[in-house]
Short mmCIF file of C-alpha atoms in Angstrom, two decimals:
data_model
loop_
_atom_site.label_atom_id
_atom_site.label_comp_id
_atom_site.label_asym_id
_atom_site.label_seq_id
_atom_site.Cartn_x
_atom_site.Cartn_y
_atom_site.Cartn_z
CA ASN Y 1 0.33 0.04 -0.07
CA ALA Y 2 1.81 3.30 -1.15
CA GLY Y 3 -0.80 5.48 -0.08
CA VAL Y 4 -0.02 8.71 -2.31
CA THR Y 5 2.68 9.31 -4.61
CA GLN Y 6 3.86 12.36 -6.82
CA THR Y 7 6.31 12.09 -9.63
CA PRO Y 8 8.75 13.76 -10.10
CA LYS Y 9 10.02 14.93 -6.77
CA PHE Y 10 12.26 18.00 -8.14
CA ARG Y 11 12.51 19.14 -11.97
CA VAL Y 12 13.84 22.83 -13.36
CA LEU Y 13 12.01 24.19 -16.38
CA LYS Y 14 12.41 27.47 -18.46
CA THR Y 15 10.00 30.04 -18.64
CA GLY Y 16 7.32 28.70 -21.16
CA GLN Y 17 8.32 24.94 -21.28
CA SER Y 18 5.70 22.79 -20.21
CA MET Y 19 5.49 19.91 -17.98
CA THR Y 20 2.95 17.50 -16.31
CA LEU Y 21 3.15 16.14 -12.60
CA LEU Y 22 1.49 12.47 -11.98
CA CYS Y 23 -0.36 11.95 -8.69
CA ALA Y 24 -1.73 8.27 -7.98
CA GLN Y 25 -3.18 6.84 -5.18
CA ASP Y 26 -4.00 2.95 -3.96
CA MET Y 27 -6.64 3.50 -1.84
CA ASN Y 28 -9.83 3.90 -3.80
CA HIS Y 29 -10.68 7.61 -3.08
CA GLU Y 30 -12.84 9.59 -4.39
CA TYR Y 31 -11.80 13.02 -3.84
CA MET Y 32 -8.15 14.14 -5.36
CA TYR Y 33 -6.23 17.57 -4.22
CA TRP Y 34 -3.37 20.06 -5.53
CA TYR Y 35 -1.87 22.14 -3.69
CA ARG Y 36 1.43 25.04 -3.62
CA GLN Y 37 2.96 25.71 -0.61
CA ASP Y 38 5.40 29.05 -1.12
CA PRO Y 39 7.35 30.47 2.29
CA GLY Y 40 4.84 31.62 4.69
CA MET Y 41 2.09 30.89 3.27
CA GLY Y 42 0.76 27.48 4.27
CA LEU Y 43 -1.00 25.63 1.43
CA ARG Y 44 -2.98 26.86 -1.34
CA LEU Y 45 -5.79 24.87 -3.08
CA ILE Y 46 -5.30 24.81 -7.04
CA HIS Y 47 -7.68 22.27 -8.01
CA TYR Y 48 -9.38 19.27 -6.84
CA SER Y 49 -11.35 16.78 -8.07
CA VAL Y 50 -14.81 14.89 -6.49
CA GLY Y 51 -14.82 11.68 -8.62
CA GLU Y 52 -13.41 10.32 -11.55
CA GLY Y 53 -14.01 12.21 -15.07
CA THR Y 54 -14.85 15.37 -12.61
CA THR Y 55 -12.48 18.87 -11.25
CA ALA Y 56 -12.75 22.12 -10.28
CA LYS Y 57 -11.05 25.40 -9.24
CA GLY Y 58 -9.89 25.94 -5.93
CA GLU Y 59 -8.23 28.90 -4.47
CA VAL Y 60 -5.31 29.86 -7.32
CA PRO Y 61 -5.91 27.76 -10.43
CA ASP Y 62 -4.40 30.33 -12.90
CA GLY Y 63 -1.64 29.20 -15.13
CA TYR Y 64 -2.91 25.49 -14.24
CA ASN Y 65 -4.95 22.59 -15.71
CA VAL Y 66 -5.84 18.93 -14.33
CA SER Y 67 -7.42 16.07 -15.21
CA ARG Y 68 -8.85 12.95 -13.47
CA LEU Y 69 -8.84 10.62 -16.33
CA LYS Y 70 -8.98 7.28 -14.16
CA LYS Y 71 -9.90 7.67 -10.72
CA GLN Y 72 -6.70 6.77 -8.96
CA ASN Y 73 -4.48 9.29 -10.66
CA PHE Y 74 -4.80 13.03 -11.14
CA LEU Y 75 -2.83 14.78 -13.58
CA LEU Y 76 -2.02 18.72 -12.78
CA GLY Y 77 -0.61 20.86 -15.98
CA LEU Y 78 1.77 23.57 -16.67
CA GLU Y 79 1.16 25.08 -20.32
CA SER Y 80 3.42 27.67 -19.71
CA ALA Y 81 5.49 28.50 -16.83
CA ALA Y 82 6.26 31.43 -15.34
CA PRO Y 83 8.77 32.15 -12.76
CA SER Y 84 6.01 32.45 -10.59
CA GLN Y 85 5.10 28.86 -10.45
CA THR Y 86 8.12 27.97 -9.12
CA SER Y 87 6.76 26.40 -5.29
CA VAL Y 88 6.28 22.63 -4.01
CA TYR Y 89 3.71 20.68 -4.78
CA PHE Y 90 1.68 18.39 -3.09
CA CYS Y 91 -1.16 15.95 -3.86
CA ALA Y 92 -3.37 14.89 -1.66
CA SER Y 93 -6.44 12.13 -1.41
CA SER Y 94 -9.25 11.69 0.65
CA HIS Y 95 -12.18 9.24 0.88
CA GLY Y 96 -14.55 11.54 0.66
CA THR Y 97 -16.03 15.30 2.15
CA THR Y 98 -14.40 17.53 4.71
CA TRP Y 99 -15.55 15.37 7.13
CA ASN Y 100 -12.70 12.99 6.04
CA GLU Y 101 -8.40 13.49 6.71
CA GLN Y 102 -6.54 14.30 3.47
CA PHE Y 103 -3.48 11.57 2.59
CA PHE Y 104 -0.83 13.75 1.39
CA GLY Y 105 1.99 13.04 -1.39
CA PRO Y 106 6.24 13.39 -0.84
CA GLY Y 107 5.68 16.35 -3.22
CA THR Y 108 7.41 17.88 -6.09
CA ARG Y 109 9.81 20.98 -5.88
CA LEU Y 110 9.85 22.64 -9.28
CA THR Y 111 11.76 25.71 -10.11
CA VAL Y 112 10.66 27.85 -12.77
CA LEU Y 113 13.58 29.96 -14.68
CA SER E 1 -8.13 34.64 1.31
CA GLN E 2 -7.17 32.13 4.31
CA GLN E 3 -9.45 30.94 6.67
CA GLY E 4 -7.51 29.35 9.23
CA GLU E 5 -4.79 31.57 11.14
CA GLU E 6 -2.14 29.91 13.35
CA ASP E 7 -0.24 32.27 16.04
CA PRO E 8 2.23 31.95 16.95
CA GLN E 9 4.22 32.14 13.48
CA ALA E 10 7.28 30.27 15.41
CA LEU E 11 7.19 28.80 18.70
CA SER E 12 10.65 27.43 20.15
CA ILE E 13 11.05 25.89 23.37
CA GLN E 14 12.82 23.13 25.10
CA GLU E 15 12.44 19.01 25.33
CA GLY E 16 9.58 18.40 27.90
CA GLU E 17 7.66 21.36 27.93
CA ASN E 18 4.59 21.75 26.66
CA ALA E 19 3.93 23.52 22.85
CA THR E 20 0.89 25.27 22.62
CA MET E 21 -0.63 27.00 19.40
CA ASN E 22 -3.70 28.32 18.27
CA CYS E 23 -5.68 28.93 14.60
CA SER E 24 -8.70 31.01 14.39
CA TYR E 25 -10.50 31.76 11.07
CA LYS E 26 -12.95 33.64 10.18
CA THR E 27 -16.23 32.04 8.96
CA SER E 28 -18.58 28.74 10.96
CA ILE E 29 -17.28 25.64 10.33
CA ASN E 30 -18.58 22.23 10.70
CA ASN E 31 -14.80 20.72 11.67
CA LEU E 32 -11.46 21.53 11.87
CA GLN E 33 -8.13 19.28 11.03
CA TRP E 34 -4.54 19.71 12.27
CA TYR E 35 -1.54 18.28 10.45
CA ARG E 36 1.85 17.69 11.31
CA GLN E 37 4.46 18.36 8.46
CA ASN E 38 8.14 17.48 8.31
CA SER E 39 10.70 19.28 6.71
CA GLY E 40 10.26 18.30 3.37
CA ARG E 41 7.66 16.25 3.51
CA GLY E 42 3.69 16.21 3.02
CA LEU E 43 1.52 16.60 5.90
CA VAL E 44 0.57 13.90 7.97
CA HIS E 45 -3.11 14.41 9.56
CA LEU E 46 -3.16 14.52 13.49
CA ILE E 47 -6.92 15.12 14.88
CA LEU E 48 -10.01 15.84 13.75
CA ILE E 49 -12.61 17.73 16.31
CA ARG E 50 -16.39 18.81 14.95
CA SER E 51 -17.90 21.77 15.61
CA ASN E 52 -19.64 20.53 18.68
CA GLU E 53 -16.95 19.56 20.37
CA ARG E 54 -14.81 21.56 22.92
CA GLU E 55 -11.53 19.28 23.63
CA LYS E 56 -10.20 16.10 22.01
CA HIS E 57 -7.33 13.93 22.93
CA SER E 58 -4.73 11.74 20.83
CA GLY E 59 -1.61 10.57 22.58
CA ARG E 60 -0.05 13.43 24.08
CA LEU E 61 -2.00 15.92 21.74
CA ARG E 62 -4.41 18.25 23.16
CA VAL E 63 -7.51 19.96 20.76
CA THR E 64 -9.69 22.30 22.14
CA LEU E 65 -12.25 24.35 20.31
CA ASP E 66 -14.35 27.53 20.85
CA THR E 67 -16.99 28.32 18.01
CA SER E 68 -17.91 31.45 19.89
CA LYS E 69 -14.82 32.94 19.35
CA LYS E 70 -13.92 30.92 15.99
CA SER E 71 -10.68 29.53 17.29
CA SER E 72 -8.43 26.21 18.21
CA SER E 73 -5.77 25.06 20.22
CA LEU E 74 -3.68 22.62 19.71
CA LEU E 75 -1.94 21.56 22.56
CA ILE E 76 1.19 19.11 22.37
CA THR E 77 2.40 18.13 25.74
CA ALA E 78 6.23 16.72 27.18
CA SER E 79 7.77 17.23 23.83
CA ARG E 80 10.44 15.48 22.17
CA ALA E 81 13.03 16.69 19.52
CA ALA E 82 10.92 14.28 17.50
CA ASP E 83 8.18 17.06 17.62
CA THR E 84 10.12 19.73 15.82
CA ALA E 85 7.70 20.35 12.68
CA SER E 86 5.05 22.82 11.11
CA TYR E 87 1.84 22.28 12.90
CA PHE E 88 -1.47 23.92 10.29
CA CYS E 89 -4.99 23.44 11.12
CA ALA E 90 -7.28 23.18 8.48
CA THR E 91 -10.79 24.21 8.49
CA ASP E 92 -13.77 23.94 5.86
CA GLY E 93 -14.46 26.32 3.02
CA ASP E 94 -17.55 27.72 2.00
CA ASN E 95 -18.10 25.11 -1.01
CA TYR E 96 -20.29 22.03 0.73
CA GLY E 97 -17.64 20.06 2.22
CA GLN E 98 -15.71 19.61 -1.14
CA ASN E 99 -12.18 21.34 0.05
CA PHE E 100 -10.07 22.99 3.19
CA VAL E 101 -8.65 25.91 3.89
CA PHE E 102 -5.40 25.18 5.17
CA GLY E 103 -3.65 28.87 7.46
CA PRO E 104 -0.19 29.09 6.94
CA GLY E 105 1.60 26.84 9.82
CA THR E 106 3.62 27.26 13.05
CA ARG E 107 7.14 26.25 12.70
CA LEU E 108 7.86 24.36 16.16
CA SER E 109 11.12 24.03 17.24
CA VAL E 110 11.71 21.49 19.82
CA LEU E 111 15.95 21.42 21.35
CA PRO E 112 17.42 19.14 23.01
#
């Protein structure tokens, strides 16, 4: 039981490049989330999904897209990376609504030059 | 805007002492959760307290909730060096329970 895994762990991009971050969970959770964490800012929700085939915007969705084609996977895409997207990205999943705890992945450290 | 705000931003104590962190929030909630984050790692769930509960215990952790003051506190008793981490409170957003809002966190350092 691996829990929540994220790929890659580190990445350096140049401004304008694109990339996809992959999140996978093996707990059969319905809800999945993408957050970014910046120094002193806590976690801010980018996008989330309440089930396969559904996605919704969070607090800071601009510049990101997501897809949830399979229940166990949640992909975060950056179409044209900007230095402001330099951050640590965390994926999380939960069984259901906010009555349930969230399980977090180890994070992806992204630097955009 | 963030729902929860932790206080203090940073706390440094000696091993064996108690550590208290506070969280204030703005709107009504159904529940409040506390998470811990060790440096460079993902967050780990510690405890959930429902809006109709006033106090909850889990091992060396004690959480209180005062809905009239819109605040919660996390007490870690007999702290250990391994408790060194950042602690976050998370509250229901106003989105029908679909997502949390996390505060900026309290950085706790426990010195041996």
